[in-house]
Every structure is written in C-alpha cells, then in structure tokens.
Tab-separated table of C-alpha atoms and ligand atoms in Angstrom:
chain	number	residue	atom	x	y	z
A	1	MET	CA	0.000	0.000	0.000
A	2	ARG	CA	1.842	3.070	-1.222
A	3	VAL	CA	-0.497	5.731	0.211
A	4	ALA	CA	-1.971	3.930	3.222
A	5	ASN	CA	-4.278	6.187	5.276
A	6	LYS	CA	-3.416	9.300	3.249
A	7	LEU	CA	-6.246	11.768	2.780
A	8	VAL	CA	-6.499	12.462	-0.950
A	9	VAL	CA	-8.575	15.010	-2.877
A	10	VAL	CA	-8.984	14.597	-6.649
A	11	THR	CA	-10.692	17.172	-8.892
A	12	ALA	CA	-12.368	16.311	-12.215
A	13	ALA	CA	-12.548	12.890	-10.610
A	14	ALA	CA	-15.633	11.327	-12.147
A	15	SER	CA	-14.223	10.352	-15.557
A	16	GLY	CA	-11.086	9.482	-17.466
A	17	MET	CA	-7.723	9.873	-15.770
A	18	GLY	CA	-9.200	11.404	-12.606
A	19	ARG	CA	-11.487	8.400	-12.112
A	20	ALA	CA	-8.574	6.025	-12.719
A	21	GLY	CA	-6.686	7.966	-10.043
A	22	VAL	CA	-9.519	7.661	-7.529
A	23	GLU	CA	-9.599	3.879	-8.046
A	24	LEU	CA	-5.829	3.577	-7.759
A	25	PHE	CA	-5.518	5.738	-4.622
A	26	LEU	CA	-8.293	3.685	-2.971
A	27	ARG	CA	-6.603	0.409	-3.915
A	28	GLU	CA	-3.350	1.724	-2.442
A	29	GLY	CA	-4.946	2.419	0.934
A	30	ALA	CA	-5.903	6.113	0.752
A	31	ARG	CA	-9.149	7.763	1.778
A	32	VAL	CA	-10.401	9.770	-1.178
A	33	ALA	CA	-12.697	12.719	-1.850
A	34	ALA	CA	-13.767	13.151	-5.476
A	35	ILE	CA	-14.772	16.613	-6.746
A	36	ASP	CA	-16.582	16.994	-10.080
A	37	VAL	CA	-19.316	19.065	-11.727
A	38	ASN	CA	-21.213	15.976	-12.894
A	39	GLU	CA	-23.385	14.758	-10.028
A	40	THR	CA	-24.631	11.656	-11.888
A	41	ALA	CA	-21.102	10.570	-12.755
A	42	LEU	CA	-20.039	11.141	-9.131
A	43	ALA	CA	-22.894	8.942	-7.898
A	44	SER	CA	-21.931	6.227	-10.360
A	45	LEU	CA	-18.279	6.471	-9.247
A	46	ALA	CA	-19.326	6.138	-5.595
A	47	SER	CA	-21.523	3.114	-6.292
A	48	ASP	CA	-18.847	1.404	-8.442
A	49	MET	CA	-16.278	1.962	-5.690
A	50	ALA	CA	-18.712	0.675	-3.048
A	51	ALA	CA	-19.212	-2.476	-5.131
A	52	ALA	CA	-15.430	-2.937	-5.010
A	53	GLY	CA	-15.474	-2.494	-1.223
A	54	HIS	CA	-14.307	1.128	-1.078
A	55	ARG	CA	-15.899	4.319	0.178
A	56	VAL	CA	-15.338	7.540	-1.759
A	57	GLU	CA	-16.498	10.935	-0.521
A	58	THR	CA	-18.031	13.115	-3.231
A	59	VAL	CA	-18.329	16.874	-3.642
A	60	GLN	CA	-20.264	18.390	-6.547
A	61	ALA	CA	-18.792	21.687	-7.754
A	62	ASP	CA	-18.348	23.703	-10.935
A	63	LEU	CA	-14.649	24.485	-10.679
A	64	SER	CA	-14.845	27.171	-13.361
A	65	ARG	CA	-16.540	29.272	-10.654
A	66	PRO	CA	-13.948	30.666	-8.247
A	67	GLU	CA	-16.176	30.426	-5.176
A	68	GLU	CA	-16.924	26.753	-5.861
A	69	ALA	CA	-13.261	26.031	-6.650
A	70	ARG	CA	-12.433	27.380	-3.184
A	71	SER	CA	-15.332	25.984	-1.171
A	72	SER	CA	-15.109	22.471	-2.668
A	73	ILE	CA	-11.599	22.027	-1.246
A	74	HIS	CA	-12.826	22.838	2.259
A	75	ALA	CA	-15.887	20.597	1.828
A	76	ALA	CA	-13.608	17.718	0.773
A	77	ALA	CA	-11.219	18.408	3.673
A	78	GLU	CA	-14.114	18.388	6.105
A	79	LYS	CA	-15.405	15.048	4.795
A	80	LEU	CA	-11.945	13.477	5.029
A	81	GLY	CA	-10.833	15.179	8.253
A	82	GLY	CA	-7.867	16.856	6.517
A	83	VAL	CA	-5.839	16.684	3.306
A	84	ASP	CA	-2.442	15.109	2.591
A	85	VAL	CA	-2.637	14.965	-1.201
A	86	LEU	CA	-4.355	17.137	-3.803
A	87	TRP	CA	-4.536	16.087	-7.441
A	88	ALA	CA	-5.902	19.206	-9.143
A	89	HIS	CA	-6.785	17.596	-12.448
A	90	ALA	CA	-9.542	19.835	-13.888
A	91	GLY	CA	-9.097	21.239	-17.376
A	92	ILE	CA	-10.733	21.740	-20.756
A	93	PRO	CA	-9.364	21.874	-24.331
A	94	GLY	CA	-10.631	25.404	-25.069
A	95	PRO	CA	-10.978	26.965	-28.512
A	96	GLY	CA	-8.913	25.642	-31.433
A	97	GLY	CA	-8.264	28.807	-33.393
A	98	ILE	CA	-6.897	32.234	-32.554
A	99	GLU	CA	-8.587	34.262	-35.312
A	100	ASN	CA	-11.934	35.725	-34.243
A	101	LEU	CA	-11.180	34.317	-30.826
A	102	ASP	CA	-14.241	33.445	-28.764
A	103	VAL	CA	-13.325	35.315	-25.577
A	104	SER	CA	-15.813	33.470	-23.394
A	105	ALA	CA	-14.409	30.084	-24.507
A	106	TYR	CA	-10.901	31.456	-23.940
A	107	GLN	CA	-11.853	32.625	-20.448
A	108	LEU	CA	-13.444	29.289	-19.554
A	109	ALA	CA	-10.232	27.499	-20.594
A	110	MET	CA	-8.201	29.808	-18.354
A	111	ASP	CA	-10.694	29.537	-15.488
A	112	LEU	CA	-10.743	25.748	-15.455
A	113	ASN	CA	-7.142	24.934	-16.391
A	114	VAL	CA	-5.322	27.662	-14.468
A	115	THR	CA	-7.521	29.562	-12.012
A	116	SER	CA	-9.146	26.481	-10.505
A	117	ALA	CA	-5.701	24.921	-9.973
A	118	ALA	CA	-4.305	28.060	-8.344
A	119	LEU	CA	-7.337	28.440	-6.094
A	120	ALA	CA	-7.262	24.769	-5.063
A	121	ALA	CA	-3.581	25.027	-4.133
A	122	GLY	CA	-4.131	28.257	-2.229
A	123	GLU	CA	-6.989	26.746	-0.244
A	124	VAL	CA	-5.400	23.359	0.427
A	125	ILE	CA	-2.081	24.615	1.770
A	126	GLY	CA	-3.559	25.508	5.183
A	127	HIS	CA	-4.957	21.989	5.524
A	128	MET	CA	-1.578	20.472	4.583
A	129	ARG	CA	0.325	22.673	7.043
A	130	LYS	CA	-1.942	21.359	9.800
A	131	ARG	CA	-0.918	17.791	8.835
A	132	GLY	CA	2.796	18.708	8.754
A	133	GLY	CA	3.156	18.568	4.957
A	134	GLY	CA	1.672	17.048	1.846
A	135	ALA	CA	1.832	16.717	-1.919
A	136	ILE	CA	0.110	18.664	-4.665
A	137	VAL	CA	-0.021	17.271	-8.191
A	138	PHE	CA	-1.389	19.365	-11.048
A	139	THR	CA	-2.347	18.156	-14.512
A	140	ALA	CA	-0.863	19.993	-17.472
A	141	SER	CA	-0.236	18.239	-20.796
A	142	VAL	CA	2.467	17.764	-23.379
A	143	SER	CA	1.004	21.068	-24.600
A	144	GLY	CA	2.335	22.628	-21.381
A	145	LEU	CA	5.859	21.617	-22.437
A	146	VAL	CA	5.823	22.309	-26.181
A	147	GLY	CA	3.526	24.497	-28.255
A	148	SER	CA	0.432	23.070	-29.959
A	149	MET	CA	-0.573	24.353	-33.381
A	150	TRP	CA	-4.044	22.844	-32.832
A	151	SER	CA	-4.765	24.097	-29.310
A	152	PRO	CA	-2.906	27.387	-28.716
A	153	ILE	CA	-5.080	28.610	-25.852
A	154	TYR	CA	-4.925	25.225	-24.127
A	155	SER	CA	-1.155	25.255	-24.540
A	156	ALA	CA	-0.907	28.757	-23.044
A	157	ALA	CA	-3.043	27.640	-20.104
A	158	LYS	CA	-1.030	24.466	-19.494
A	159	PHE	CA	2.297	26.361	-19.700
A	160	ALA	CA	0.821	28.529	-16.922
A	161	VAL	CA	0.116	25.411	-14.850
A	162	VAL	CA	3.740	24.308	-15.271
A	163	GLY	CA	4.866	27.779	-14.157
A	164	LEU	CA	2.559	27.560	-11.162
A	165	THR	CA	4.073	24.183	-10.275
A	166	LYS	CA	7.683	25.342	-10.397
A	167	SER	CA	6.852	28.490	-8.425
A	168	LEU	CA	4.770	26.818	-5.714
A	169	ALA	CA	7.341	24.025	-5.330
A	170	GLN	CA	9.689	26.740	-4.038
A	171	THR	CA	7.056	28.640	-2.048
A	172	PHE	CA	5.733	25.564	-0.235
A	173	ALA	CA	8.970	23.615	0.293
A	174	PRO	CA	9.425	25.066	3.816
A	175	ASP	CA	5.932	23.729	4.637
A	176	GLY	CA	6.931	20.197	3.669
A	177	VAL	CA	4.581	20.338	0.679
A	178	ARG	CA	5.889	19.041	-2.644
A	179	VAL	CA	4.361	20.358	-5.883
A	180	ASN	CA	4.635	18.527	-9.197
A	181	VAL	CA	2.699	18.283	-12.456
A	182	VAL	CA	1.924	15.420	-14.831
A	183	CYS	CA	1.987	16.154	-18.544
A	184	PRO	CA	0.053	13.448	-20.415
A	185	GLY	CA	-0.034	13.084	-24.162
A	186	LEU	CA	-3.335	12.562	-25.968
A	187	ALA	CA	-5.234	10.183	-23.698
A	188	GLU	CA	-7.984	7.622	-24.275
A	189	THR	CA	-10.767	9.457	-22.410
A	190	PRO	CA	-13.946	11.335	-23.395
A	191	MET	CA	-11.875	14.551	-23.570
A	192	LYS	CA	-9.901	13.167	-26.515
A	193	LEU	CA	-12.680	14.290	-28.875
A	194	GLY	CA	-12.322	17.823	-27.507
A	195	PHE	CA	-8.919	17.878	-29.195
A	196	THR	CA	-9.502	15.753	-32.284
A	197	GLY	CA	-13.184	16.374	-32.996
A	198	ARG	CA	-13.600	20.148	-33.033
A	199	SER	CA	-14.963	20.111	-36.598
A	200	GLY	CA	-17.731	17.676	-35.625
A	201	ASP	CA	-16.781	15.398	-38.548
A	202	PRO	CA	-15.946	11.846	-37.320
A	203	ALA	CA	-13.661	11.223	-40.335
A	204	GLU	CA	-11.676	14.362	-39.531
A	205	ALA	CA	-11.495	13.347	-35.866
A	206	ALA	CA	-10.111	9.932	-36.829
A	207	ALA	CA	-7.573	11.569	-39.140
A	208	ALA	CA	-6.530	14.047	-36.419
A	209	GLU	CA	-6.083	11.222	-33.924
A	210	ALA	CA	-4.012	9.217	-36.417
A	211	ARG	CA	-1.829	12.293	-37.050
A	212	MET	CA	-1.290	12.799	-33.318
A	213	VAL	CA	-0.558	9.123	-32.645
A	214	ALA	CA	1.933	9.110	-35.536
A	215	ALA	CA	3.911	11.774	-33.640
A	216	VAL	CA	4.244	9.508	-30.573
A	217	PRO	CA	7.360	7.285	-30.656
A	218	MET	CA	5.491	4.548	-28.755
A	219	GLY	CA	2.755	4.790	-31.407
A	220	ARG	CA	-0.294	4.814	-29.148
A	221	LEU	CA	-2.430	6.974	-26.855
A	222	CYS	CA	-1.952	7.364	-23.087
A	223	GLN	CA	-4.289	5.071	-21.125
A	224	PRO	CA	-5.975	6.650	-18.061
A	225	HIS	CA	-4.258	4.312	-15.585
A	226	GLU	CA	-0.837	5.279	-16.967
A	227	ALA	CA	-1.376	8.921	-16.003
A	228	ALA	CA	-2.839	7.840	-12.646
A	229	ASN	CA	0.227	5.679	-11.906
A	230	ALA	CA	2.498	8.688	-12.426
A	231	VAL	CA	0.328	10.802	-10.121
A	232	LEU	CA	0.335	8.105	-7.447
A	233	TRP	CA	4.128	8.003	-7.498
A	234	LEU	CA	4.473	11.796	-7.329
A	235	ALA	CA	1.970	11.900	-4.453
A	236	SER	CA	3.568	9.057	-2.498
A	237	ASP	CA	6.530	9.093	-0.137
A	238	ASP	CA	8.487	7.242	-2.846
A	239	ALA	CA	8.895	10.707	-4.417
A	240	SER	CA	9.931	12.347	-1.128
A	241	TYR	CA	12.767	14.413	-2.711
A	242	VAL	CA	10.907	15.239	-5.940
A	243	THR	CA	9.371	18.691	-6.255
A	244	GLY	CA	8.920	21.236	-9.055
A	245	VAL	CA	8.944	18.515	-11.708
A	246	ALA	CA	6.868	18.527	-14.894
A	247	LEU	CA	6.680	14.804	-15.690
A	248	PRO	CA	5.783	13.835	-19.259
A	249	VAL	CA	3.567	10.751	-19.536
A	250	ASP	CA	3.621	10.808	-23.288
A	251	GLY	CA	5.149	7.724	-24.915
A	252	GLY	CA	8.189	9.813	-25.861
A	253	PHE	CA	6.300	12.613	-27.682
A	254	THR	CA	8.320	15.412	-26.080
A	255	ALA	CA	11.588	13.460	-26.331
A	256	ARG	CA	11.890	14.412	-30.003
B	1	NAD	N1	-7.659	13.475	-22.530
B	1	NAD	C1	-6.527	13.975	-23.006
B	1	NAD	O1	-6.127	13.749	-24.160
B	1	NAD	C2	-5.669	14.819	-22.095
B	1	NAD	C3	-4.284	14.907	-22.374
B	1	NAD	C4	-3.488	15.677	-21.530
B	1	NAD	C5	-4.034	16.313	-20.445
B	1	NAD	N2	-5.376	16.209	-20.195
B	1	NAD	C6	-5.916	16.902	-19.037
B	1	NAD	O2	-6.497	15.960	-18.165
B	1	NAD	C7	-7.586	16.590	-17.449
B	1	NAD	C8	-8.898	15.848	-17.625
B	1	NAD	O3	-8.817	15.039	-18.677
B	1	NAD	P1	-9.503	13.587	-18.801
B	1	NAD	O4	-9.030	13.125	-20.121
B	1	NAD	O5	-9.277	12.794	-17.593
B	1	NAD	O6	-11.013	14.065	-18.963
B	1	NAD	P2	-12.467	13.406	-18.997
B	1	NAD	O7	-13.167	14.058	-20.122
B	1	NAD	O8	-12.414	11.923	-18.947
B	1	NAD	O9	-13.052	13.928	-17.599
B	1	NAD	C9	-13.168	15.279	-17.318
B	1	NAD	C10	-13.934	15.413	-16.014
B	1	NAD	O10	-13.935	16.809	-15.685
B	1	NAD	C11	-15.234	17.132	-15.218
B	1	NAD	N3	-15.464	18.557	-15.399
B	1	NAD	C12	-15.661	19.207	-16.559
B	1	NAD	N4	-15.902	20.501	-16.323
B	1	NAD	C13	-15.836	20.680	-14.977
B	1	NAD	C14	-16.026	21.787	-14.120
B	1	NAD	N5	-16.338	23.000	-14.607
B	1	NAD	N6	-15.911	21.622	-12.791
B	1	NAD	C15	-15.619	20.378	-12.274
B	1	NAD	N7	-15.436	19.283	-13.040
B	1	NAD	C16	-15.546	19.438	-14.389
B	1	NAD	C17	-16.167	16.281	-16.057
B	1	NAD	O11	-17.440	16.157	-15.464
B	1	NAD	C18	-15.386	14.971	-16.125
B	1	NAD	O12	-15.735	14.106	-15.057
B	1	NAD	C19	-7.648	18.008	-17.963
B	1	NAD	O13	-6.876	18.841	-17.140
B	1	NAD	C20	-7.008	17.888	-19.329
B	1	NAD	O14	-6.532	19.109	-19.790
B	1	NAD	C21	-6.207	15.483	-21.000
C-alpha cells in the first residue's frame, strides 16, 4: 500500500484519468474525496467503488466558478478530516483557433485549467500545514511543455500550470509540501474528442487522432491508468525528494 491512510482530494474525478486515479488511490490504501461538476457521474463512481469495497467521498462543484473552486476544497477536507494529497486535475481543451477568438471560450479554458488549480492550491495549503506537509499534483499536458498548433489557448493555459508548479514548489517547500505536475499526451478518455473532434466530422477526428498518434514514438495513446500511476508516485513518499517537476507521460512525444 503506497499511500496507506493518506487523505487524498482529486478534482475532475468522475471520468477518465481522474477516475482512474480515484480507483488507484483507494486500492493503495488512501481515503479519497472526489470533486466533479457531474453529479450523476459522481454517484456512479461512488456506487462502483462501493461495489469494489471502497468508500469515496463526493463533492459536486463547478470548478470554473472561483467560489466553488475554493469551497469544494474545504468541503472535501471536512469530509476526510484533513488533506495530505491534492490532485488538481480539472481542465478543458478550449478553442482551437486564434482568429476571431471566442473570448468566453478562452476565459473558460483559463478559469478551469489555471484559475481552478491556483485556487485549489491556495486553499489546500492551510490543511496540509496542519498535517505537517503534503503533496500537490497538477495536470498539465504535453502542450504545457511544447507548443500546440491545434490548441494554442490550451497550450498557453497548461504552460501557466507548469509555471505555477515550479513556483509553488519553491514557495511551499518550507511547509513540507511538494508540488509537481503530470503532462500526459493525448489520452484515451472522453476529452480526446475535444482535441480531435472540433470540426464535428468523425472522419476528420479519426484523421486528427491518427496524425497525433503518428507523432508519438510509442505509437499509441496514453491510457488513463498510466497517467494515474504517475500521479500516485508523485503523491507518495516514494517521491519524497521530488518537487517542481513537470513529468511527461507521453510515450516519448516530447523526447523528439
Ligand atoms: N484526454 C486527453 O487527451 C488529455 C491529455 C493531456 C491532459 N489532459 C488533461 O487531463 C484533465 C482531464 O482530462 P480527462 O481526459 O481525464 O477528462 P475526462 O473528459 O475523462 O473527464 C473530465 C472530467 O472533468 C469534469 N469537469 C468538466 N468541467 C468541470 C467543471 N467545470 N468543474 C468540475 N469538473 C468538471 C467532467 O465532469 C469529467 O468528469 C484536464 O486537465 C485535461 O486538460 C487530458
């Protein structure tokens, strides 16, 4: 059990990589609170986990709203009795183009990818200090490490998350709180279509996916559990001297 009895909060936890993380943290002995906007998906997560013999606390919140991004962290901390680990995983692909930019779509991408992560970290630090330390893991993307010609706003937002990580790793080191970020490549989750399917044409989406996979040396997409495994390691005491790291989980995409 690599995170036995740790109190873990995961955002955007009801689907994809976040859900895989909830399952993995539970299997590895943690107590987990799952935050998500989708109440139905949260209920289904809780009942699936119960069927596997685990209890997961749930908190419904729209993390694009600053007040909910703040209050959901305290609600999760209250349900768990504290916080040792935060995986702030929420994000959204945002608009594809830059010409005639849709400012509200741009703002939503910034709110969910960057602002919600900053607010979660700012709210959780007090809880971690009370426990004598902790670990924060953010989710960026390969697009937070190299530019993306298809998702420029997303890339700008995820570069900001990497900057937040490297800054807070220094700020929070005296508190015994490590701060790292995972940077997955295109992953096999519902969000994949947000990157490949913007045109709404399934043939174009398939072609976009093939083009993206062709750029991955390992020649395949990231599976949700592969991102979750990296997060578990960063959050665990096995990574006790690791902070400020942006860890690609990308099949070698950014190694080129
Ligand atoms: N899927 C990919 O290809 C990929 C690659 C790299 C990084 N990422 C990043 O991973 C994270 C999530 O991706 P995923 O693939 O696990 O997604 P997913 O589509 O499987 O799940 C996203 C979850 O976020 C929740 N959500 C959406 N809007 C929300 C809001 N306003 N408030 C709270 N919850 C909200 C949804 O209900 C859903 O449960 C994002 O930060 C994304 O940028 C995704």
